[in-house]
Tab-separated table of C-alpha atoms and ligand atoms in Angstrom:
chain	number	residue	atom	x	y	z
A	1	UNK	CA	94.946	127.307	82.753
A	2	UNK	CA	92.268	127.908	80.783
A	3	UNK	CA	89.772	125.062	80.557
A	4	UNK	CA	86.395	123.790	79.184
A	5	UNK	CA	85.155	123.472	82.746
A	6	UNK	CA	86.128	126.653	84.051
A	7	UNK	CA	81.976	127.416	84.999
A	8	UNK	CA	81.796	125.068	87.951
A	9	UNK	CA	80.448	126.711	90.939
A	10	UNK	CA	78.973	123.835	92.492
A	11	UNK	CA	80.302	120.448	93.810
A	12	UNK	CA	78.408	117.362	94.633
A	13	UNK	CA	79.714	114.505	96.599
A	14	UNK	CA	78.864	110.908	96.630
A	15	UNK	CA	79.206	109.362	100.262
A	16	UNK	CA	80.285	105.742	99.878
A	17	UNK	CA	83.731	105.217	98.825
A	18	UNK	CA	84.255	108.630	97.696
A	19	UNK	CA	84.475	110.820	101.264
A	20	UNK	CA	83.712	107.331	103.282
A	21	UNK	CA	85.590	104.145	103.511
A	22	UNK	CA	82.600	101.788	103.181
A	23	UNK	CA	83.543	100.067	100.131
A	24	UNK	CA	85.732	97.218	101.727
A	25	UNK	CA	83.505	96.859	104.848
A	26	UNK	CA	80.665	96.138	102.646
A	27	UNK	CA	82.115	93.606	100.404
A	28	UNK	CA	83.425	91.702	102.976
A	29	UNK	CA	80.044	91.836	105.310
A	30	UNK	CA	78.034	91.412	102.011
A	31	UNK	CA	80.410	89.304	100.288
A	32	UNK	CA	80.016	86.450	103.606
A	33	UNK	CA	76.361	86.170	103.145
A	34	UNK	CA	76.188	86.101	99.560
A	35	UNK	CA	78.659	83.088	100.107
A	36	UNK	CA	76.134	81.428	102.572
A	37	UNK	CA	73.430	81.119	99.824
A	38	UNK	CA	75.599	79.475	97.157
A	39	UNK	CA	78.500	77.743	95.797
A	40	UNK	CA	80.771	81.127	94.457
A	41	UNK	CA	84.053	81.301	93.601
A	42	UNK	CA	85.479	84.807	95.276
A	43	UNK	CA	86.249	86.036	92.538
A	44	UNK	CA	82.712	85.652	90.956
A	45	UNK	CA	81.190	87.536	93.863
A	46	UNK	CA	83.758	90.281	93.799
A	47	UNK	CA	82.917	91.271	90.221
A	48	UNK	CA	79.831	91.302	91.291
A	49	UNK	CA	79.595	93.025	94.096
A	50	UNK	CA	81.739	95.787	92.227
A	51	UNK	CA	78.950	95.673	89.387
A	52	UNK	CA	76.452	97.020	91.696
A	53	UNK	CA	78.631	99.477	93.549
A	54	UNK	CA	77.324	102.532	94.027
A	55	UNK	CA	73.570	101.337	94.050
A	56	UNK	CA	70.791	101.659	96.401
A	57	UNK	CA	71.178	98.953	99.172
A	58	UNK	CA	67.645	97.044	98.206
A	59	UNK	CA	68.534	97.594	94.270
A	60	UNK	CA	72.415	96.484	95.233
A	61	UNK	CA	71.094	93.247	96.896
A	62	UNK	CA	68.429	92.579	94.061
A	63	UNK	CA	70.844	93.178	91.213
A	64	UNK	CA	73.778	91.414	92.772
A	65	UNK	CA	71.386	88.081	93.458
A	66	UNK	CA	70.274	88.361	89.962
A	67	UNK	CA	73.537	88.069	88.801
A	68	UNK	CA	74.575	85.111	91.114
A	69	UNK	CA	71.085	83.892	90.742
A	70	UNK	CA	70.546	83.349	94.197
A	71	UNK	CA	66.494	82.856	94.407
A	72	UNK	CA	66.266	80.632	97.627
A	73	UNK	CA	66.063	83.761	99.804
A	74	UNK	CA	63.822	87.260	99.485
A	75	UNK	CA	65.727	90.563	98.558
A	76	UNK	CA	64.366	92.010	101.911
A	77	UNK	CA	65.798	89.052	103.831
A	78	UNK	CA	69.111	89.353	102.752
A	79	UNK	CA	68.791	92.971	102.881
A	80	UNK	CA	67.746	92.568	106.770
A	81	UNK	CA	70.899	90.308	107.297
A	82	UNK	CA	73.216	92.346	105.589
A	83	UNK	CA	72.479	95.904	107.593
A	84	UNK	CA	72.110	94.578	110.813
A	85	UNK	CA	75.802	93.082	110.267
A	86	UNK	CA	76.921	96.704	109.037
A	87	UNK	CA	75.076	98.561	111.253
A	88	UNK	CA	77.336	96.660	113.870
A	89	UNK	CA	80.241	98.001	112.192
A	90	UNK	CA	79.838	101.736	110.644
A	91	UNK	CA	81.871	102.756	113.712
A	92	UNK	CA	84.918	101.115	112.106
A	93	UNK	CA	84.523	103.612	108.685
A	94	UNK	CA	87.103	106.232	108.279
A	95	UNK	CA	87.418	109.098	105.949
A	96	UNK	CA	88.931	108.928	102.249
A	97	UNK	CA	91.932	109.921	102.436
A	98	UNK	CA	91.796	113.818	101.150
A	99	UNK	CA	88.317	114.282	101.860
A	100	UNK	CA	88.473	115.847	105.159
A	101	UNK	CA	91.347	118.392	103.258
A	102	UNK	CA	88.654	118.550	100.304
A	103	UNK	CA	85.426	119.483	102.675
A	104	UNK	CA	87.177	122.117	104.419
A	105	UNK	CA	89.055	123.854	101.526
A	106	UNK	CA	85.267	123.954	99.718
A	107	UNK	CA	83.644	124.731	103.058
A	108	UNK	CA	86.550	127.550	103.476
A	109	UNK	CA	86.020	129.491	100.271
A	110	UNK	CA	81.995	129.240	100.691
A	111	UNK	CA	81.573	126.849	97.329
A	112	UNK	CA	77.887	125.632	97.575
A	113	UNK	CA	78.192	121.795	97.905
A	114	UNK	CA	75.702	118.998	98.351
A	115	UNK	CA	75.542	115.091	99.350
A	116	UNK	CA	73.938	112.895	96.617
A	117	UNK	CA	74.062	109.523	98.428
A	118	UNK	CA	72.415	106.217	97.289
A	119	UNK	CA	71.983	105.442	101.085
A	120	UNK	CA	68.998	106.144	102.999
A	121	UNK	CA	68.622	108.564	105.480
A	122	UNK	CA	67.915	106.110	108.142
A	123	UNK	CA	71.051	104.446	107.347
A	124	UNK	CA	73.065	107.789	106.889
A	125	UNK	CA	72.290	108.960	110.617
A	126	UNK	CA	73.999	105.497	111.955
A	127	UNK	CA	76.825	105.772	109.273
A	128	UNK	CA	77.803	108.790	110.124
A	129	UNK	CA	77.324	108.566	114.273
A	130	UNK	CA	80.727	108.660	114.550
A	131	UNK	CA	81.648	111.102	111.943
A	132	UNK	CA	81.987	114.720	113.844
A	133	UNK	CA	78.914	116.607	111.846
A	134	UNK	CA	80.813	117.525	108.726
A	135	UNK	CA	77.555	116.600	106.805
A	136	UNK	CA	75.913	119.540	108.544
A	137	UNK	CA	78.092	122.293	107.070
A	138	UNK	CA	77.007	120.809	103.270
A	139	UNK	CA	75.185	123.323	101.576
A	140	UNK	CA	72.414	120.354	101.049
A	141	UNK	CA	71.852	116.789	101.432
A	142	UNK	CA	69.845	114.225	98.858
A	143	UNK	CA	69.212	110.266	99.606
A	144	UNK	CA	68.167	107.520	98.517
A	145	UNK	CA	64.979	107.261	99.960
A	146	UNK	CA	64.129	110.580	98.518
A	147	UNK	CA	63.887	109.693	94.921
A	148	UNK	CA	62.265	107.243	92.748
A	149	UNK	CA	64.828	105.749	91.071
A	150	UNK	CA	68.496	104.873	92.321
A	151	UNK	CA	71.706	105.374	90.161
A	152	UNK	CA	72.440	104.938	87.779
A	153	UNK	CA	69.218	107.098	87.039
A	154	UNK	CA	69.952	110.271	87.314
A	155	UNK	CA	67.379	111.258	89.934
A	156	UNK	CA	69.601	111.696	93.030
A	157	UNK	CA	71.332	114.489	91.113
A	158	UNK	CA	68.744	116.030	90.157
A	159	UNK	CA	67.138	116.412	93.299
A	160	UNK	CA	70.637	117.742	94.759
A	161	UNK	CA	70.550	120.169	91.631
A	162	UNK	CA	67.318	121.545	92.873
A	163	UNK	CA	67.941	122.022	96.510
A	164	UNK	CA	71.245	123.521	95.378
A	165	UNK	CA	69.447	126.073	93.160
A	166	UNK	CA	70.951	125.000	90.606
A	167	UNK	CA	69.379	126.300	87.008
A	168	UNK	CA	72.252	124.406	84.532
A	169	UNK	CA	73.468	121.324	85.416
A	170	UNK	CA	76.661	122.065	84.066
A	171	UNK	CA	77.308	124.337	86.822
A	172	UNK	CA	78.065	120.884	88.778
A	173	UNK	CA	80.875	118.791	88.832
A	174	UNK	CA	80.317	115.681	90.505
A	175	UNK	CA	82.731	113.071	92.620
A	176	UNK	CA	82.196	109.377	92.050
A	177	UNK	CA	84.242	106.287	93.179
A	178	UNK	CA	81.837	104.247	90.737
A	179	UNK	CA	80.645	103.694	87.624
A	180	UNK	CA	77.051	103.433	88.189
A	181	UNK	CA	77.604	106.491	90.018
A	182	UNK	CA	79.293	108.306	87.128
A	183	UNK	CA	76.936	106.752	84.490
A	184	UNK	CA	73.692	109.137	87.285
A	185	UNK	CA	75.757	112.301	86.831
A	186	UNK	CA	76.336	112.379	83.525
A	187	UNK	CA	72.712	111.383	83.025
A	188	UNK	CA	71.927	114.411	84.958
A	189	UNK	CA	73.857	116.832	82.555
A	190	UNK	CA	76.520	117.756	85.056
A	191	UNK	CA	80.464	117.161	85.117
A	192	UNK	CA	81.811	114.224	86.745
A	193	UNK	CA	85.289	113.466	87.931
A	194	UNK	CA	85.789	109.893	88.863
A	195	UNK	CA	88.183	108.486	92.005
A	196	UNK	CA	88.130	104.866	91.079
A	197	UNK	CA	87.470	102.459	93.988
A	198	UNK	CA	87.564	99.586	91.253
A	199	UNK	CA	91.218	99.805	91.212
A	200	UNK	CA	91.905	97.478	88.270
A	201	UNK	CA	89.159	98.936	86.070
A	202	UNK	CA	89.352	102.069	84.866
A	203	UNK	CA	87.704	101.380	81.267
A	204	UNK	CA	84.451	101.090	83.439
A	205	UNK	CA	84.460	104.927	84.114
A	206	UNK	CA	85.686	106.133	81.224
A	207	UNK	CA	82.527	104.066	79.094
A	208	UNK	CA	79.966	105.543	81.763
A	209	UNK	CA	81.509	109.153	80.687
A	210	UNK	CA	83.624	110.607	82.910
A	211	UNK	CA	85.452	113.854	82.535
A	212	UNK	CA	88.401	112.925	84.336
A	213	UNK	CA	89.806	110.430	86.164
A	214	UNK	CA	91.871	110.789	89.356
A	215	UNK	CA	93.519	108.020	91.637
A	216	UNK	CA	92.503	109.854	94.999
A	217	UNK	CA	91.409	112.787	96.510
A	218	UNK	CA	95.142	114.001	96.726
A	219	UNK	CA	95.149	114.389	93.265
A	220	UNK	CA	92.034	116.818	92.480
A	221	UNK	CA	92.826	120.124	91.224
A	222	UNK	CA	89.852	122.568	91.341
A	223	UNK	CA	91.346	124.979	89.027
A	224	UNK	CA	90.824	122.790	86.121
A	225	UNK	CA	86.629	123.065	86.987
A	226	UNK	CA	87.232	127.006	87.786
A	227	UNK	CA	87.325	126.560	91.796
A	228	UNK	CA	89.654	127.944	94.238
A	229	UNK	CA	93.099	126.499	94.015
A	230	UNK	CA	94.592	124.308	97.271
A	231	UNK	CA	97.568	126.273	98.401
A	232	UNK	CA	99.006	123.368	101.156
A	233	UNK	CA	101.261	121.416	98.318
A	234	UNK	CA	104.894	122.947	98.979
A	235	UNK	CA	107.521	122.851	96.770
A	236	UNK	CA	110.461	120.965	96.823
A	237	UNK	CA	114.184	121.281	95.135
A	238	UNK	CA	115.200	117.454	94.468
A	239	UNK	CA	118.367	116.098	95.643
A	240	UNK	CA	119.826	112.989	93.868
A	241	UNK	CA	121.846	110.859	95.749
A	242	UNK	CA	124.884	111.436	93.385
A	243	UNK	CA	124.958	115.168	94.618
A	244	UNK	CA	124.046	114.630	98.102
A	245	UNK	CA	127.280	112.462	98.756
A	246	UNK	CA	129.718	115.040	97.159
A	247	UNK	CA	128.084	117.904	99.167
A	248	UNK	CA	130.605	117.757	102.002
A	249	UNK	CA	133.570	117.923	99.873
A	250	UNK	CA	132.336	120.441	97.067
A	251	UNK	CA	129.181	122.459	98.385
A	252	UNK	CA	129.694	124.993	95.661
A	253	UNK	CA	127.884	122.253	93.336
A	254	UNK	CA	124.814	122.735	95.392
A	255	UNK	CA	122.110	124.149	93.252
A	256	UNK	CA	124.024	123.824	89.797
A	257	UNK	CA	124.460	120.288	87.923
A	258	UNK	CA	122.998	117.568	90.426
A	259	UNK	CA	119.551	119.850	91.271
A	260	UNK	CA	116.285	119.448	89.575
A	261	UNK	CA	113.377	121.295	88.767
A	262	UNK	CA	110.742	122.079	91.368
A	263	UNK	CA	108.798	119.348	92.277
A	264	UNK	CA	105.990	119.799	94.947
A	265	UNK	CA	104.553	117.656	97.571
A	266	UNK	CA	101.683	117.317	100.043
A	267	UNK	CA	102.177	117.512	103.517
A	268	UNK	CA	100.354	114.896	105.507
A	269	UNK	CA	98.168	116.202	108.168
A	270	UNK	CA	98.378	114.571	110.843
A	271	UNK	CA	101.383	112.613	110.043
A	272	UNK	CA	100.621	108.834	109.303
A	273	UNK	CA	102.400	106.016	111.829
A	274	UNK	CA	102.701	102.627	110.456
A	275	UNK	CA	105.396	100.027	110.971
A	276	UNK	CA	105.706	96.191	111.764
A	277	UNK	CA	108.391	93.272	110.934
A	278	UNK	CA	109.908	93.310	106.952
A	279	UNK	CA	108.724	90.607	105.620
A	280	UNK	CA	109.418	89.409	101.990
A	281	UNK	CA	108.003	90.598	98.560
A	282	UNK	CA	107.777	89.282	95.546
A	283	UNK	CA	111.342	89.587	95.022
A	284	UNK	CA	112.145	91.677	92.512
A	285	UNK	CA	112.769	94.886	94.081
A	286	UNK	CA	116.399	94.127	94.059
A	287	UNK	CA	116.392	92.199	91.459
A	288	UNK	CA	114.427	93.343	88.500
A	289	UNK	CA	114.568	97.244	89.289
A	290	UNK	CA	117.578	97.211	91.368
A	291	UNK	CA	115.844	99.237	94.302
A	292	UNK	CA	115.219	97.185	97.597
A	293	UNK	CA	112.124	98.079	99.005
A	294	UNK	CA	111.756	96.892	102.633
A	295	UNK	CA	107.787	95.198	102.561
A	296	UNK	CA	105.393	95.362	105.092
A	297	UNK	CA	102.444	92.572	106.111
A	298	UNK	CA	99.661	95.036	105.168
A	299	UNK	CA	96.961	92.812	107.372
A	300	UNK	CA	97.710	94.148	110.262
A	301	UNK	CA	98.114	97.803	109.497
A	302	UNK	CA	94.822	97.888	107.580
A	303	UNK	CA	93.852	100.947	109.212
A	304	UNK	CA	96.901	102.889	109.315
A	305	UNK	CA	97.490	101.756	105.405
A	306	UNK	CA	93.756	102.884	104.568
A	307	UNK	CA	94.744	106.458	105.666
A	308	UNK	CA	96.613	106.616	102.708
A	309	UNK	CA	95.145	106.768	99.027
A	310	UNK	CA	97.372	104.412	96.875
A	311	UNK	CA	100.503	106.711	95.768
A	312	UNK	CA	103.847	107.480	96.585
A	313	UNK	CA	104.941	108.838	100.163
A	314	UNK	CA	107.974	110.149	102.207
A	315	UNK	CA	108.926	110.059	105.302
A	316	UNK	CA	111.377	109.114	107.995
A	317	UNK	CA	112.494	105.304	108.697
A	318	UNK	CA	113.373	103.712	112.226
A	319	UNK	CA	115.047	100.683	111.685
A	320	UNK	CA	115.107	98.114	114.682
A	321	UNK	CA	118.898	96.906	115.369
A	322	UNK	CA	118.951	93.366	115.309
A	323	UNK	CA	118.618	91.076	119.021
A	324	UNK	CA	121.698	89.331	118.697
A	325	UNK	CA	123.331	88.589	121.651
A	326	UNK	CA	126.668	88.952	120.514
A	327	UNK	CA	128.450	92.627	121.345
A	328	UNK	CA	130.436	92.884	118.134
A	329	UNK	CA	127.656	91.006	115.324
A	330	UNK	CA	124.643	93.587	116.662
A	331	UNK	CA	123.323	95.970	114.566
A	332	UNK	CA	122.501	100.148	115.979
A	333	UNK	CA	118.842	101.234	115.823
A	334	UNK	CA	118.813	103.571	113.130
A	335	UNK	CA	116.384	106.545	111.507
A	336	UNK	CA	116.729	107.014	107.996
A	337	UNK	CA	114.899	108.937	104.949
A	338	UNK	CA	112.573	106.656	102.789
A	339	UNK	CA	110.393	106.943	100.037
A	340	UNK	CA	107.422	104.502	99.614
A	341	UNK	CA	104.852	103.177	97.307
A	342	UNK	CA	101.623	102.037	98.810
A	343	UNK	CA	98.915	100.197	96.291
A	344	UNK	CA	98.981	97.874	93.300
A	345	UNK	CA	101.750	98.755	91.449
A	346	UNK	CA	100.117	98.802	88.181
A	347	UNK	CA	103.380	98.091	86.456
A	348	UNK	CA	103.291	94.800	87.760
A	349	UNK	CA	99.575	94.447	87.949
A	350	UNK	CA	99.743	92.984	91.656
A	351	UNK	CA	96.350	91.744	93.445
A	352	UNK	CA	97.471	92.399	96.547
A	353	UNK	CA	98.008	95.914	98.272
A	354	UNK	CA	101.212	96.409	99.343
A	355	UNK	CA	103.327	99.089	101.248
A	356	UNK	CA	107.055	99.341	100.415
A	357	UNK	CA	109.743	102.066	101.710
A	358	UNK	CA	113.060	102.184	100.300
A	359	UNK	CA	115.176	103.505	102.594
A	360	UNK	CA	117.739	105.962	101.358
A	361	UNK	CA	120.622	104.767	102.786
A	362	UNK	CA	123.428	102.344	101.161
A	363	UNK	CA	123.425	99.440	104.382
A	364	UNK	CA	126.129	97.084	102.090
A	365	UNK	CA	126.783	94.319	104.468
A	366	UNK	CA	124.306	95.073	106.666
A	367	UNK	CA	120.896	95.552	104.221
A	368	UNK	CA	119.279	92.013	105.700
A	369	UNK	CA	116.100	93.724	107.221
A	370	UNK	CA	114.033	90.647	107.044
A	371	UNK	CA	112.306	90.242	110.273
A	372	UNK	CA	113.761	93.220	111.856
A	373	UNK	CA	110.758	95.643	113.088
A	374	UNK	CA	110.338	99.138	110.753
A	375	UNK	CA	108.231	102.097	111.688
A	376	UNK	CA	107.348	104.230	109.325
A	377	UNK	CA	106.663	108.500	109.772
A	378	UNK	CA	104.935	109.001	106.489
A	379	UNK	CA	104.877	112.810	106.273
A	380	UNK	CA	104.055	113.783	102.806
A	381	UNK	CA	102.277	112.772	99.563
A	382	UNK	CA	104.510	112.670	96.370
A	383	UNK	CA	102.308	111.490	93.282
A	384	UNK	CA	99.973	108.752	92.691
A	385	UNK	CA	100.648	105.342	91.347
A	386	UNK	CA	101.549	105.273	87.667
A	387	UNK	CA	101.747	102.916	84.751
A	388	UNK	CA	105.237	103.250	82.291
A	389	UNK	CA	105.558	101.818	79.284
A	390	UNK	CA	109.265	100.350	80.089
A	391	UNK	CA	110.836	99.171	83.122
A	392	UNK	CA	113.672	101.831	82.187
A	393	UNK	CA	111.534	104.421	82.787
A	394	UNK	CA	109.466	103.060	86.171
A	395	UNK	CA	113.270	102.892	87.773
A	396	UNK	CA	113.997	106.115	86.207
A	397	UNK	CA	110.628	107.938	88.253
A	398	UNK	CA	111.019	105.873	91.739
A	399	UNK	CA	115.170	107.509	91.609
A	400	UNK	CA	113.062	110.937	90.781
A	401	UNK	CA	111.004	110.442	93.889
A	402	UNK	CA	113.906	109.430	96.000
A	403	UNK	CA	115.407	112.932	95.071
A	404	UNK	CA	112.122	114.655	95.915
A	405	UNK	CA	112.119	112.716	99.087
A	406	UNK	CA	115.652	113.727	99.935
A	407	UNK	CA	115.265	117.162	98.969
A	408	UNK	CA	111.668	117.174	101.337
A	409	UNK	CA	113.383	115.645	104.226
A	410	UNK	CA	116.079	118.529	104.217
A	411	UNK	CA	113.708	121.399	104.436
A	412	UNK	CA	112.229	122.569	108.129
A	413	UNK	CA	109.008	121.750	107.889
A	414	UNK	CA	110.182	117.970	107.417
A	415	UNK	CA	113.366	117.037	108.725
A	416	UNK	CA	112.406	117.645	112.236
A	417	UNK	CA	110.351	114.713	111.748
A	418	UNK	CA	113.417	112.371	111.839
A	419	UNK	CA	112.981	112.847	115.707
A	420	UNK	CA	109.657	111.394	116.283
A	421	UNK	CA	109.502	108.894	119.415
A	422	UNK	CA	107.803	106.327	117.120
A	423	UNK	CA	110.818	105.762	115.278
A	424	UNK	CA	112.540	105.002	118.788
A	425	UNK	CA	112.939	101.984	120.090
A	426	UNK	CA	112.671	100.855	123.503
A	427	UNK	CA	115.528	98.618	124.173
B	1	ADP	P1	111.521	91.762	98.803
B	1	ADP	O1	110.340	91.296	97.908
B	1	ADP	O2	111.655	90.433	99.805
B	1	ADP	O3	110.793	92.928	99.823
B	1	ADP	P2	113.359	93.490	97.709
B	1	ADP	O4	114.295	92.933	96.534
B	1	ADP	O5	112.235	94.297	97.615
B	1	ADP	O6	113.048	92.194	98.087
B	1	ADP	O7	114.464	93.971	98.691
B	1	ADP	C1	114.481	94.006	99.919
B	1	ADP	C2	114.985	93.784	101.051
B	1	ADP	O8	116.744	94.368	100.659
B	1	ADP	C3	114.684	94.276	102.285
B	1	ADP	O9	113.727	93.667	102.888
B	1	ADP	C4	115.992	94.478	103.026
B	1	ADP	O10	116.060	93.059	103.617
B	1	ADP	C5	116.787	94.531	102.326
B	1	ADP	N1	117.251	95.958	101.832
B	1	ADP	C6	118.691	96.176	101.363
B	1	ADP	N2	118.948	97.413	101.767
B	1	ADP	C7	117.756	98.035	101.855
B	1	ADP	C8	117.337	99.502	101.287
B	1	ADP	N3	118.250	100.522	101.392
B	1	ADP	N4	115.735	99.589	101.389
B	1	ADP	C9	114.881	98.583	101.738
B	1	ADP	N5	115.403	97.186	101.607
B	1	ADP	C10	116.720	97.245	101.432
B	2	RBF	N1	104.918	100.625	90.693
B	2	RBF	C1	104.284	100.958	90.037
B	2	RBF	O1	103.772	100.077	89.143
B	2	RBF	N2	104.055	102.020	89.701
B	2	RBF	C2	104.812	103.173	90.711
B	2	RBF	O2	104.371	104.160	89.715
B	2	RBF	C3	105.539	103.073	91.240
B	2	RBF	N3	105.926	103.774	91.910
B	2	RBF	C4	107.503	103.329	92.965
B	2	RBF	C5	107.984	104.571	93.763
B	2	RBF	C6	108.940	104.443	94.390
B	2	RBF	C7	109.092	105.369	95.259
B	2	RBF	C8	108.960	102.841	94.972
B	2	RBF	C9	109.904	102.312	96.247
B	2	RBF	C10	108.164	101.967	94.236
B	2	RBF	C11	107.397	101.989	93.393
B	2	RBF	N4	106.788	101.102	92.401
B	2	RBF	C12	105.684	101.231	91.519
B	2	RBF	C13	106.530	99.847	93.017
B	2	RBF	C14	107.663	99.137	92.439
B	2	RBF	O3	106.782	98.316	91.295
B	2	RBF	C15	107.742	98.188	93.501
B	2	RBF	O4	108.703	98.534	94.082
B	2	RBF	C16	108.492	96.596	93.131
B	2	RBF	O5	107.366	96.412	92.111
B	2	RBF	C17	109.238	95.734	93.960
B	2	RBF	O6	107.985	95.228	94.724
B	3	MG	MG1	110.442	94.965	98.550
């Protein structure tokens, strides 16, 4: 595809919230410290934290104290308190979904890369201690302490470009998760791709001048920028449920009416496994959409679910039969195909994250899973969460996702996933 951006040869990466998943930890720790200094509502603190996200620690602390009107403590004291708490917890931080894949891809193709992080060098070392040296594979690193002005000023990106030997900023594309960072990248003259870590306010990224906004690194298409394509997506022929139920009796129909045009999915490497007891959701899956989704409680599986960007996935589900002592009543354990949504359901503007698989089997009278243990082996990514102009279009799209899942799960590369020992229960 010809694009106006086909001149890009260098990629400049923000760290926090773009490559590593620090934002929730920082919000949690800093919010707790802020709450000790005044009587604020949680949403006011959250908004303030989002406004300063992407700034250097000192700049951000000062700015958030200004916004909240905190004057009974110095910036340094506040910063000392939060840094000590954070230093003890950096080890918990994982990479963002798709970050490792992107870094490997750019490295394999010899694309020149730089890190442009607001984090000062001394913090960076501690933050990256539990990561296996990928920073060393970047062409250049620029840290917050090396520049006069932090983001949203352009200085850090200008420094990264200088270290890359870049003469024309238009040969650089910046990946950023914050409006503050996008503003800085644009001020430095680069192209900017926003991968928002503030999920309910895409407008501020547009206002900051983002050239493109994508839901996660899984959705990055390097060819739009003249960079080498990813080659790991695989083509899938969707299989509709109507078709699959007639396959046994009329196999000659396969590939005719019921098959749809090729779709592609991204295999997950490694596979993500998560599970727990089925809980009650918003009660609208079956009622409003005609699509039941067995919700899992996100809190106990936060770490695993953070390995997945918000979006639509497919894989295999193991559902435990109940433990009824009545032999006749007792339900069997089953392993069935599933398609699932993880995220905030933009159509319904959910305020909390959900993990909800639709098990692709008609359970009839046995379809009460509440309290039963459900385990998921998530094998591939289909698409980002989307908004729709009508409920009908959302439902149509989810059915298409199911067709893609069915198609993928009949392929050699995904079919074997149903034998994953994780999906079997000890009796
Ligand atoms: P909730 O909002 O409580 O999750 P839903 O309307 O989404 O309710 O329905 C989900 C419930 O429907 C599941 O928890 C399960 O008990 C039941 N169910 C029946 N068949 C299925 C299926 N094929 N996939 C998922 N859930 C199913
Ligand atoms: N909700 C959205 O708002 N946007 C989506 O793109 C979307 N895709 C979904 C795809 C699948 C396969 C499933 C099972 C659900 C999806 N949903 C999506 C979530 C849907 O809104 C949710 O299941 C209902 O709100 C019931 O909780
Ligand atoms: Mg549900």
